[in-house]
mmCIF file with all atom_site columns, C-alpha atoms and ligand atoms in Angstrom:
data_model
loop_
_atom_site.group_PDB
_atom_site.id
_atom_site.type_symbol
_atom_site.label_atom_id
_atom_site.label_alt_id
_atom_site.label_comp_id
_atom_site.label_asym_id
_atom_site.label_entity_id
_atom_site.label_seq_id
_atom_site.pdbx_PDB_ins_code
_atom_site.Cartn_x
_atom_site.Cartn_y
_atom_site.Cartn_z
_atom_site.occupancy
_atom_site.B_iso_or_equiv
_atom_site.pdbx_formal_charge
_atom_site.auth_seq_id
_atom_site.auth_comp_id
_atom_site.auth_asym_id
_atom_site.auth_atom_id
_atom_site.pdbx_PDB_model_num
ATOM   1   C  CA  . MET A 1 1   ? -13.739 28.775 32.377 1.00 64.00 ? 1   MET A CA  1
ATOM   2   C  CA  . PRO A 1 2   ? -11.074 26.464 30.958 1.00 74.00 ? 2   PRO A CA  1
ATOM   3   C  CA  . SER A 1 3   ? -11.348 25.647 27.322 1.00 87.00 ? 3   SER A CA  1
ATOM   4   C  CA  . THR A 1 4   ? -12.101 22.139 26.184 1.00 90.00 ? 4   THR A CA  1
ATOM   5   C  CA  . ARG A 1 5   ? -11.414 20.312 22.959 1.00 91.00 ? 5   ARG A CA  1
ATOM   6   C  CA  . ARG A 1 6   ? -15.089 20.739 22.120 1.00 89.00 ? 6   ARG A CA  1
ATOM   7   C  CA  . SER A 1 7   ? -15.113 24.487 22.779 1.00 88.00 ? 7   SER A CA  1
ATOM   8   C  CA  . LEU A 1 8   ? -12.055 24.996 20.583 1.00 89.00 ? 8   LEU A CA  1
ATOM   9   C  CA  . LEU A 1 9   ? -13.545 22.806 17.863 1.00 89.00 ? 9   LEU A CA  1
ATOM   10  C  CA  . THR A 1 10  ? -16.795 24.770 18.083 1.00 88.00 ? 10  THR A CA  1
ATOM   11  C  CA  . ALA A 1 11  ? -14.856 28.015 17.787 1.00 87.00 ? 11  ALA A CA  1
ATOM   12  C  CA  . PHE A 1 12  ? -13.031 26.573 14.794 1.00 86.00 ? 12  PHE A CA  1
ATOM   13  C  CA  . LEU A 1 13  ? -16.297 25.579 13.141 1.00 85.00 ? 13  LEU A CA  1
ATOM   14  C  CA  . THR A 1 14  ? -18.195 28.802 13.788 1.00 81.00 ? 14  THR A CA  1
ATOM   15  C  CA  . LEU A 1 15  ? -15.599 31.434 13.013 1.00 69.00 ? 15  LEU A CA  1
ATOM   16  C  CA  . PRO A 1 16  ? -15.477 32.901 9.551  1.00 58.00 ? 16  PRO A CA  1
ATOM   17  C  CA  . LEU A 1 17  ? -13.106 31.574 6.943  1.00 54.00 ? 17  LEU A CA  1
ATOM   18  C  CA  . ILE A 1 18  ? -10.621 32.443 5.062  1.00 47.00 ? 18  ILE A CA  1
ATOM   19  C  CA  . ASP A 1 19  ? -9.241  34.832 2.661  1.00 45.00 ? 19  ASP A CA  1
ATOM   20  C  CA  . SER A 1 20  ? -6.639  37.430 3.448  1.00 41.00 ? 20  SER A CA  1
ATOM   21  C  CA  . ALA A 1 21  ? -9.035  39.925 5.039  1.00 39.00 ? 21  ALA A CA  1
ATOM   22  C  CA  . ARG A 1 22  ? -10.995 37.259 6.799  1.00 39.00 ? 22  ARG A CA  1
ATOM   23  C  CA  . THR A 1 23  ? -7.802  35.647 8.019  1.00 46.00 ? 23  THR A CA  1
ATOM   24  C  CA  . ARG A 1 24  ? -7.083  38.805 9.981  1.00 42.00 ? 24  ARG A CA  1
ATOM   25  C  CA  . ALA A 1 25  ? -10.610 38.793 11.364 1.00 42.00 ? 25  ALA A CA  1
ATOM   26  C  CA  . PHE A 1 26  ? -10.136 35.197 12.428 1.00 45.00 ? 26  PHE A CA  1
ATOM   27  C  CA  . ALA A 1 27  ? -6.892  36.004 14.195 1.00 47.00 ? 27  ALA A CA  1
ATOM   28  C  CA  . GLN A 1 28  ? -8.541  38.873 16.056 1.00 46.00 ? 28  GLN A CA  1
ATOM   29  C  CA  . ALA A 1 29  ? -11.581 36.843 16.973 1.00 46.00 ? 29  ALA A CA  1
ATOM   30  C  CA  . ALA A 1 30  ? -9.574  33.904 18.257 1.00 48.00 ? 30  ALA A CA  1
ATOM   31  C  CA  . PRO A 1 31  ? -6.273  35.163 19.581 1.00 46.00 ? 31  PRO A CA  1
ATOM   32  C  CA  . GLU A 1 32  ? -5.751  31.918 21.458 1.00 48.00 ? 32  GLU A CA  1
ATOM   33  C  CA  . LEU A 1 33  ? -6.048  29.964 18.223 1.00 46.00 ? 33  LEU A CA  1
ATOM   34  C  CA  . PRO A 1 34  ? -3.704  31.509 15.693 1.00 43.00 ? 34  PRO A CA  1
ATOM   35  C  CA  . LEU A 1 35  ? -3.666  30.258 12.143 1.00 45.00 ? 35  LEU A CA  1
ATOM   36  C  CA  . THR A 1 36  ? -0.993  27.725 11.361 1.00 43.00 ? 36  THR A CA  1
ATOM   37  C  CA  . PRO A 1 37  ? 0.620   28.530 9.050  1.00 46.00 ? 37  PRO A CA  1
ATOM   38  C  CA  . ALA A 1 38  ? -0.270  32.092 8.136  1.00 52.00 ? 38  ALA A CA  1
ATOM   39  C  CA  . CYS A 1 39  ? -2.158  31.999 4.875  1.00 57.00 ? 39  CYS A CA  1
ATOM   40  C  CA  . ASP A 1 40  ? -0.895  34.520 2.352  1.00 58.00 ? 40  ASP A CA  1
ATOM   41  C  CA  . ASP A 1 41  ? -1.563  34.661 -1.330 1.00 55.00 ? 41  ASP A CA  1
ATOM   42  C  CA  . GLY A 1 42  ? 1.102   32.590 -3.021 1.00 58.00 ? 42  GLY A CA  1
ATOM   43  C  CA  . ASP A 1 43  ? 1.538   30.129 -0.168 1.00 71.00 ? 43  ASP A CA  1
ATOM   44  C  CA  . ASP A 1 44  ? 3.627   27.117 -1.070 1.00 86.00 ? 44  ASP A CA  1
ATOM   45  C  CA  . PRO A 1 45  ? 2.042   23.689 -0.951 1.00 92.00 ? 45  PRO A CA  1
ATOM   46  C  CA  . THR A 1 46  ? 2.459   21.757 2.271  1.00 95.00 ? 46  THR A CA  1
ATOM   47  C  CA  . LEU A 1 47  ? 5.855   20.115 2.585  1.00 96.00 ? 47  LEU A CA  1
ATOM   48  C  CA  . GLU A 1 48  ? 5.769   16.421 1.773  1.00 97.00 ? 48  GLU A CA  1
ATOM   49  C  CA  . ARG A 1 49  ? 7.177   13.604 3.825  1.00 97.00 ? 49  ARG A CA  1
ATOM   50  C  CA  . GLU A 1 50  ? 7.538   9.898  3.164  1.00 96.00 ? 50  GLU A CA  1
ATOM   51  C  CA  . ALA A 1 51  ? 4.674   7.583  4.089  1.00 97.00 ? 51  ALA A CA  1
ATOM   52  C  CA  . GLY A 1 52  ? 6.970   5.162  5.909  1.00 95.00 ? 52  GLY A CA  1
ATOM   53  C  CA  . PRO A 1 53  ? 6.268   1.453  6.320  1.00 96.00 ? 53  PRO A CA  1
ATOM   54  C  CA  . PHE A 1 54  ? 2.923   1.575  8.135  1.00 97.00 ? 54  PHE A CA  1
ATOM   55  C  CA  . PHE A 1 55  ? 0.465   2.976  5.594  1.00 98.00 ? 55  PHE A CA  1
ATOM   56  C  CA  . LYS A 1 56  ? -2.425  0.700  4.611  1.00 97.00 ? 56  LYS A CA  1
ATOM   57  C  CA  . PRO A 1 57  ? -4.949  1.532  1.875  1.00 97.00 ? 57  PRO A CA  1
ATOM   58  C  CA  . ASN A 1 58  ? -8.707  1.328  2.337  1.00 97.00 ? 58  ASN A CA  1
ATOM   59  C  CA  . SER A 1 59  ? -8.982  3.037  5.721  1.00 98.00 ? 59  SER A CA  1
ATOM   60  C  CA  . PRO A 1 60  ? -12.533 3.524  7.001  1.00 98.00 ? 60  PRO A CA  1
ATOM   61  C  CA  . LEU A 1 61  ? -14.521 6.735  6.601  1.00 98.00 ? 61  LEU A CA  1
ATOM   62  C  CA  . LYS A 1 62  ? -14.180 7.786  10.228 1.00 97.00 ? 62  LYS A CA  1
ATOM   63  C  CA  . ARG A 1 63  ? -13.700 11.002 12.205 1.00 97.00 ? 63  ARG A CA  1
ATOM   64  C  CA  . ASP A 1 64  ? -13.673 9.664  15.767 1.00 97.00 ? 64  ASP A CA  1
ATOM   65  C  CA  . LEU A 1 65  ? -10.639 7.448  16.245 1.00 98.00 ? 65  LEU A CA  1
ATOM   66  C  CA  . TYR A 1 66  ? -10.259 7.722  20.038 1.00 97.00 ? 66  TYR A CA  1
ATOM   67  C  CA  . PRO A 1 67  ? -12.456 4.678  20.826 1.00 97.00 ? 67  PRO A CA  1
ATOM   68  C  CA  . ASP A 1 68  ? -9.723  2.622  19.147 1.00 97.00 ? 68  ASP A CA  1
ATOM   69  C  CA  . SER A 1 69  ? -7.348  3.557  21.972 1.00 97.00 ? 69  SER A CA  1
ATOM   70  C  CA  . PRO A 1 70  ? -9.389  4.323  25.085 1.00 95.00 ? 70  PRO A CA  1
ATOM   71  C  CA  . HIS A 1 71  ? -6.379  4.807  27.356 1.00 96.00 ? 71  HIS A CA  1
ATOM   72  C  CA  . GLY A 1 72  ? -4.677  7.359  25.129 1.00 97.00 ? 72  GLY A CA  1
ATOM   73  C  CA  . GLU A 1 73  ? -4.496  11.090 25.790 1.00 97.00 ? 73  GLU A CA  1
ATOM   74  C  CA  . ARG A 1 74  ? -7.260  12.757 23.794 1.00 97.00 ? 74  ARG A CA  1
ATOM   75  C  CA  . ILE A 1 75  ? -6.487  15.244 21.044 1.00 97.00 ? 75  ILE A CA  1
ATOM   76  C  CA  . THR A 1 76  ? -8.620  16.886 18.399 1.00 97.00 ? 76  THR A CA  1
ATOM   77  C  CA  . VAL A 1 77  ? -6.673  17.775 15.264 1.00 97.00 ? 77  VAL A CA  1
ATOM   78  C  CA  . ALA A 1 78  ? -8.335  20.170 12.875 1.00 97.00 ? 78  ALA A CA  1
ATOM   79  C  CA  . GLY A 1 79  ? -7.656  22.488 10.003 1.00 96.00 ? 79  GLY A CA  1
ATOM   80  C  CA  . VAL A 1 80  ? -8.577  23.722 6.569  1.00 94.00 ? 80  VAL A CA  1
ATOM   81  C  CA  . ILE A 1 81  ? -7.547  22.508 3.124  1.00 95.00 ? 81  ILE A CA  1
ATOM   82  C  CA  . LEU A 1 82  ? -6.502  25.513 1.051  1.00 93.00 ? 82  LEU A CA  1
ATOM   83  C  CA  . ASP A 1 83  ? -5.267  26.009 -2.460 1.00 91.00 ? 83  ASP A CA  1
ATOM   84  C  CA  . THR A 1 84  ? -2.150  28.093 -3.025 1.00 88.00 ? 84  THR A CA  1
ATOM   85  C  CA  . ARG A 1 85  ? -4.310  31.230 -3.308 1.00 85.00 ? 85  ARG A CA  1
ATOM   86  C  CA  . CYS A 1 86  ? -5.851  30.506 0.107  1.00 85.00 ? 86  CYS A CA  1
ATOM   87  C  CA  . TRP A 1 87  ? -9.240  29.403 -1.151 1.00 89.00 ? 87  TRP A CA  1
ATOM   88  C  CA  . PRO A 1 88  ? -10.745 26.597 0.919  1.00 92.00 ? 88  PRO A CA  1
ATOM   89  C  CA  . LEU A 1 89  ? -11.158 23.324 -0.953 1.00 95.00 ? 89  LEU A CA  1
ATOM   90  C  CA  . SER A 1 90  ? -14.266 21.330 -0.169 1.00 96.00 ? 90  SER A CA  1
ATOM   91  C  CA  . GLY A 1 91  ? -14.513 17.617 -0.856 1.00 98.00 ? 91  GLY A CA  1
ATOM   92  C  CA  . SER A 1 92  ? -10.803 17.007 -0.372 1.00 98.00 ? 92  SER A CA  1
ATOM   93  C  CA  . LEU A 1 93  ? -9.675  13.666 0.992  1.00 98.00 ? 93  LEU A CA  1
ATOM   94  C  CA  . VAL A 1 94  ? -7.885  13.832 4.350  1.00 98.00 ? 94  VAL A CA  1
ATOM   95  C  CA  . GLU A 1 95  ? -6.501  10.536 5.634  1.00 98.00 ? 95  GLU A CA  1
ATOM   96  C  CA  . ILE A 1 96  ? -4.708  9.904  8.934  1.00 98.00 ? 96  ILE A CA  1
ATOM   97  C  CA  . TRP A 1 97  ? -2.756  6.978  10.309 1.00 98.00 ? 97  TRP A CA  1
ATOM   98  C  CA  . GLN A 1 98  ? -0.841  6.970  13.559 1.00 98.00 ? 98  GLN A CA  1
ATOM   99  C  CA  . ALA A 1 99  ? 0.782   5.035  16.365 1.00 98.00 ? 99  ALA A CA  1
ATOM   100 C  CA  . ASP A 1 100 ? -1.248  4.225  19.471 1.00 98.00 ? 100 ASP A CA  1
ATOM   101 C  CA  . GLU A 1 101 ? -0.480  5.173  23.080 1.00 97.00 ? 101 GLU A CA  1
ATOM   102 C  CA  . LYS A 1 102 ? 2.208   2.475  23.175 1.00 97.00 ? 102 LYS A CA  1
ATOM   103 C  CA  . GLY A 1 103 ? 3.870   3.510  19.930 1.00 98.00 ? 103 GLY A CA  1
ATOM   104 C  CA  . ASP A 1 104 ? 2.411   0.658  17.870 1.00 98.00 ? 104 ASP A CA  1
ATOM   105 C  CA  . TYR A 1 105 ? 0.646   0.798  14.502 1.00 98.00 ? 105 TYR A CA  1
ATOM   106 C  CA  . ASP A 1 106 ? -2.208  -1.576 13.771 1.00 98.00 ? 106 ASP A CA  1
ATOM   107 C  CA  . SER A 1 107 ? -0.979  -3.598 10.802 1.00 96.00 ? 107 SER A CA  1
ATOM   108 C  CA  . VAL A 1 108 ? -3.785  -6.170 11.019 1.00 97.00 ? 108 VAL A CA  1
ATOM   109 C  CA  . GLY A 1 109 ? -6.912  -4.017 11.253 1.00 97.00 ? 109 GLY A CA  1
ATOM   110 C  CA  . PHE A 1 110 ? -7.654  -0.328 11.023 1.00 98.00 ? 110 PHE A CA  1
ATOM   111 C  CA  . ARG A 1 111 ? -7.238  0.992  14.557 1.00 98.00 ? 111 ARG A CA  1
ATOM   112 C  CA  . LEU A 1 112 ? -6.256  4.693  14.489 1.00 98.00 ? 112 LEU A CA  1
ATOM   113 C  CA  . ARG A 1 113 ? -6.668  4.859  10.734 1.00 98.00 ? 113 ARG A CA  1
ATOM   114 C  CA  . GLY A 1 114 ? -9.373  6.807  8.967  1.00 98.00 ? 114 GLY A CA  1
ATOM   115 C  CA  . HIS A 1 115 ? -10.295 9.266  6.281  1.00 98.00 ? 115 HIS A CA  1
ATOM   116 C  CA  . GLN A 1 116 ? -12.855 11.988 5.664  1.00 98.00 ? 116 GLN A CA  1
ATOM   117 C  CA  . PHE A 1 117 ? -13.641 14.657 3.085  1.00 98.00 ? 117 PHE A CA  1
ATOM   118 C  CA  . SER A 1 118 ? -13.344 18.360 3.868  1.00 97.00 ? 118 SER A CA  1
ATOM   119 C  CA  . ASP A 1 119 ? -16.660 20.150 4.347  1.00 96.00 ? 119 ASP A CA  1
ATOM   120 C  CA  . THR A 1 120 ? -18.110 22.958 2.235  1.00 93.00 ? 120 THR A CA  1
ATOM   121 C  CA  . GLN A 1 121 ? -15.634 25.409 3.786  1.00 92.00 ? 121 GLN A CA  1
ATOM   122 C  CA  . GLY A 1 122 ? -12.639 23.131 3.383  1.00 95.00 ? 122 GLY A CA  1
ATOM   123 C  CA  . ARG A 1 123 ? -12.543 22.089 7.035  1.00 96.00 ? 123 ARG A CA  1
ATOM   124 C  CA  . TRP A 1 124 ? -11.566 18.702 8.451  1.00 97.00 ? 124 TRP A CA  1
ATOM   125 C  CA  . TRP A 1 125 ? -11.051 17.341 11.957 1.00 97.00 ? 125 TRP A CA  1
ATOM   126 C  CA  . PHE A 1 126 ? -10.282 14.082 13.729 1.00 97.00 ? 126 PHE A CA  1
ATOM   127 C  CA  . ASN A 1 127 ? -10.948 13.253 17.361 1.00 97.00 ? 127 ASN A CA  1
ATOM   128 C  CA  . THR A 1 128 ? -8.148  10.913 18.267 1.00 98.00 ? 128 THR A CA  1
ATOM   129 C  CA  . ILE A 1 129 ? -5.297  10.310 20.722 1.00 98.00 ? 129 ILE A CA  1
ATOM   130 C  CA  . VAL A 1 130 ? -1.748  11.581 21.033 1.00 98.00 ? 130 VAL A CA  1
ATOM   131 C  CA  . PRO A 1 131 ? 0.560   9.056  19.362 1.00 98.00 ? 131 PRO A CA  1
ATOM   132 C  CA  . ALA A 1 132 ? 3.344   7.704  21.546 1.00 98.00 ? 132 ALA A CA  1
ATOM   133 C  CA  . LEU A 1 133 ? 6.975   7.915  20.599 1.00 97.00 ? 133 LEU A CA  1
ATOM   134 C  CA  . TYR A 1 134 ? 8.456   4.830  18.994 1.00 96.00 ? 134 TYR A CA  1
ATOM   135 C  CA  . PRO A 1 135 ? 12.103  3.979  18.391 1.00 96.00 ? 135 PRO A CA  1
ATOM   136 C  CA  . GLY A 1 136 ? 13.869  6.148  15.889 1.00 95.00 ? 136 GLY A CA  1
ATOM   137 C  CA  . ARG A 1 137 ? 11.229  8.851  15.434 1.00 97.00 ? 137 ARG A CA  1
ATOM   138 C  CA  . THR A 1 138 ? 9.900   11.952 17.077 1.00 98.00 ? 138 THR A CA  1
ATOM   139 C  CA  . ARG A 1 139 ? 6.160   12.208 17.806 1.00 98.00 ? 139 ARG A CA  1
ATOM   140 C  CA  . HIS A 1 140 ? 4.086   12.486 14.622 1.00 98.00 ? 140 HIS A CA  1
ATOM   141 C  CA  . PHE A 1 141 ? 0.877   11.856 12.735 1.00 98.00 ? 141 PHE A CA  1
ATOM   142 C  CA  . HIS A 1 142 ? 0.848   10.630 9.143  1.00 98.00 ? 142 HIS A CA  1
ATOM   143 C  CA  . PHE A 1 143 ? -1.494  12.267 6.627  1.00 98.00 ? 143 PHE A CA  1
ATOM   144 C  CA  . LYS A 1 144 ? -2.476  12.019 2.993  1.00 98.00 ? 144 LYS A CA  1
ATOM   145 C  CA  . VAL A 1 145 ? -4.391  14.909 1.456  1.00 98.00 ? 145 VAL A CA  1
ATOM   146 C  CA  . GLN A 1 146 ? -5.894  15.019 -2.013 1.00 98.00 ? 146 GLN A CA  1
ATOM   147 C  CA  . ARG A 1 147 ? -7.961  17.817 -3.501 1.00 96.00 ? 147 ARG A CA  1
ATOM   148 C  CA  . PRO A 1 148 ? -10.667 16.715 -5.936 1.00 95.00 ? 148 PRO A CA  1
ATOM   149 C  CA  . GLY A 1 149 ? -8.912  15.609 -9.088 1.00 94.00 ? 149 GLY A CA  1
ATOM   150 C  CA  . GLY A 1 150 ? -5.515  16.515 -7.684 1.00 95.00 ? 150 GLY A CA  1
ATOM   151 C  CA  . ARG A 1 151 ? -2.493  14.514 -6.754 1.00 93.00 ? 151 ARG A CA  1
ATOM   152 C  CA  . VAL A 1 152 ? -1.986  12.979 -3.331 1.00 97.00 ? 152 VAL A CA  1
ATOM   153 C  CA  . ILE A 1 153 ? 0.174   14.891 -0.868 1.00 97.00 ? 153 ILE A CA  1
ATOM   154 C  CA  . THR A 1 154 ? 1.724   12.601 1.733  1.00 98.00 ? 154 THR A CA  1
ATOM   155 C  CA  . THR A 1 155 ? 3.139   14.220 4.830  1.00 98.00 ? 155 THR A CA  1
ATOM   156 C  CA  . GLN A 1 156 ? 3.600   14.085 8.603  1.00 98.00 ? 156 GLN A CA  1
ATOM   157 C  CA  . LEU A 1 157 ? 2.635   16.544 11.341 1.00 98.00 ? 157 LEU A CA  1
ATOM   158 C  CA  . TYR A 1 158 ? 4.751   17.149 14.436 1.00 98.00 ? 158 TYR A CA  1
ATOM   159 C  CA  . PHE A 1 159 ? 4.352   18.375 18.000 1.00 98.00 ? 159 PHE A CA  1
ATOM   160 C  CA  . PRO A 1 160 ? 6.060   21.491 19.366 1.00 98.00 ? 160 PRO A CA  1
ATOM   161 C  CA  . GLY A 1 161 ? 8.421   21.137 22.286 1.00 97.00 ? 161 GLY A CA  1
ATOM   162 C  CA  . GLU A 1 162 ? 9.373   17.517 21.637 1.00 97.00 ? 162 GLU A CA  1
ATOM   163 C  CA  . ALA A 1 163 ? 12.942  16.731 22.652 1.00 97.00 ? 163 ALA A CA  1
ATOM   164 C  CA  . ARG A 1 164 ? 13.323  14.366 19.718 1.00 98.00 ? 164 ARG A CA  1
ATOM   165 C  CA  . ASN A 1 165 ? 12.310  16.887 17.057 1.00 98.00 ? 165 ASN A CA  1
ATOM   166 C  CA  . ALA A 1 166 ? 15.839  18.229 16.721 1.00 97.00 ? 166 ALA A CA  1
ATOM   167 C  CA  . GLY A 1 167 ? 17.354  14.834 15.959 1.00 96.00 ? 167 GLY A CA  1
ATOM   168 C  CA  . ASP A 1 168 ? 14.631  13.521 13.644 1.00 97.00 ? 168 ASP A CA  1
ATOM   169 C  CA  . ARG A 1 169 ? 15.700  13.475 10.000 1.00 96.00 ? 169 ARG A CA  1
ATOM   170 C  CA  . LEU A 1 170 ? 12.129  14.033 8.759  1.00 97.00 ? 170 LEU A CA  1
ATOM   171 C  CA  . PHE A 1 171 ? 11.161  16.792 11.203 1.00 98.00 ? 171 PHE A CA  1
ATOM   172 C  CA  . ASP A 1 172 ? 10.532  20.268 9.810  1.00 97.00 ? 172 ASP A CA  1
ATOM   173 C  CA  . GLU A 1 173 ? 9.057   23.121 11.795 1.00 96.00 ? 173 GLU A CA  1
ATOM   174 C  CA  . ALA A 1 174 ? 6.824   23.981 8.817  1.00 96.00 ? 174 ALA A CA  1
ATOM   175 C  CA  . LEU A 1 175 ? 4.917   20.811 9.742  1.00 97.00 ? 175 LEU A CA  1
ATOM   176 C  CA  . LEU A 1 176 ? 4.336   21.661 13.411 1.00 97.00 ? 176 LEU A CA  1
ATOM   177 C  CA  . LEU A 1 177 ? 0.818   21.484 14.743 1.00 97.00 ? 177 LEU A CA  1
ATOM   178 C  CA  . ASN A 1 178 ? -0.331  24.536 16.673 1.00 96.00 ? 178 ASN A CA  1
ATOM   179 C  CA  . ILE A 1 179 ? -1.194  22.833 19.963 1.00 96.00 ? 179 ILE A CA  1
ATOM   180 C  CA  . LYS A 1 180 ? -3.406  24.159 22.738 1.00 95.00 ? 180 LYS A CA  1
ATOM   181 C  CA  . GLN A 1 181 ? -3.743  22.344 26.033 1.00 95.00 ? 181 GLN A CA  1
ATOM   182 C  CA  . THR A 1 182 ? -7.394  22.274 27.085 1.00 93.00 ? 182 THR A CA  1
ATOM   183 C  CA  . GLY A 1 183 ? -9.234  21.040 30.150 1.00 93.00 ? 183 GLY A CA  1
ATOM   184 C  CA  . ASP A 1 184 ? -9.822  17.639 28.540 1.00 93.00 ? 184 ASP A CA  1
ATOM   185 C  CA  . GLY A 1 185 ? -6.888  17.036 26.277 1.00 95.00 ? 185 GLY A CA  1
ATOM   186 C  CA  . LYS A 1 186 ? -5.150  18.814 23.444 1.00 96.00 ? 186 LYS A CA  1
ATOM   187 C  CA  . PHE A 1 187 ? -6.383  20.709 20.404 1.00 96.00 ? 187 PHE A CA  1
ATOM   188 C  CA  . GLY A 1 188 ? -4.042  20.869 17.428 1.00 96.00 ? 188 GLY A CA  1
ATOM   189 C  CA  . ARG A 1 189 ? -4.458  22.871 14.252 1.00 96.00 ? 189 ARG A CA  1
ATOM   190 C  CA  . PHE A 1 190 ? -2.811  22.587 10.874 1.00 96.00 ? 190 PHE A CA  1
ATOM   191 C  CA  . ASP A 1 191 ? -3.943  23.951 7.500  1.00 94.00 ? 191 ASP A CA  1
ATOM   192 C  CA  . PHE A 1 192 ? -2.877  21.978 4.453  1.00 96.00 ? 192 PHE A CA  1
ATOM   193 C  CA  . VAL A 1 193 ? -2.084  23.848 1.248  1.00 94.00 ? 193 VAL A CA  1
ATOM   194 C  CA  . THR A 1 194 ? -2.431  21.926 -1.989 1.00 93.00 ? 194 THR A CA  1
HETATM 195 FE FE1 . FE2 B 2 .   ? 5.139   6.816  11.786 1.00 94.21 ? 201 FE2 B FE1 1
#
């Protein structure tokens, strides 16, 4: 049976998390959904990237962004917020903003903008659409992540196999989503370390 975004999200939400031993168990239990990046003790914090011109404060508390762009290709992006010793961080802010299926940002309202707080096991996920390319950039999501009481990490996540990755001055393969194609769209995983 082909996987779906929902089945991969369910697997993500029901599998055990995360310390070094449990990371191996996770990898064995879900070989089709490898951890990205591998979580080892002493991991470096997630690489930061500039916010660019399209960030707006005060995004809504919102996990399902796809109704904002009903003609876009669906993607669920999900991951865990970890500290540098690989402990999951609950209650961390995760904020996303992105271009729509035409490559436009909503600068008037809050389409395809939202935030949430990681759950008790440090997990977060957004149900959204694949952002289109726009002039001058490869395909990307923007994120801000902030652990409780910590500083804000601003970064961008990228898509594997994009022709424009190589020529994009902000691209770094450390910020690649792990993407699975499912029967009803894509599922992308990235674990932030902060
Ligand atoms: Fe952008």
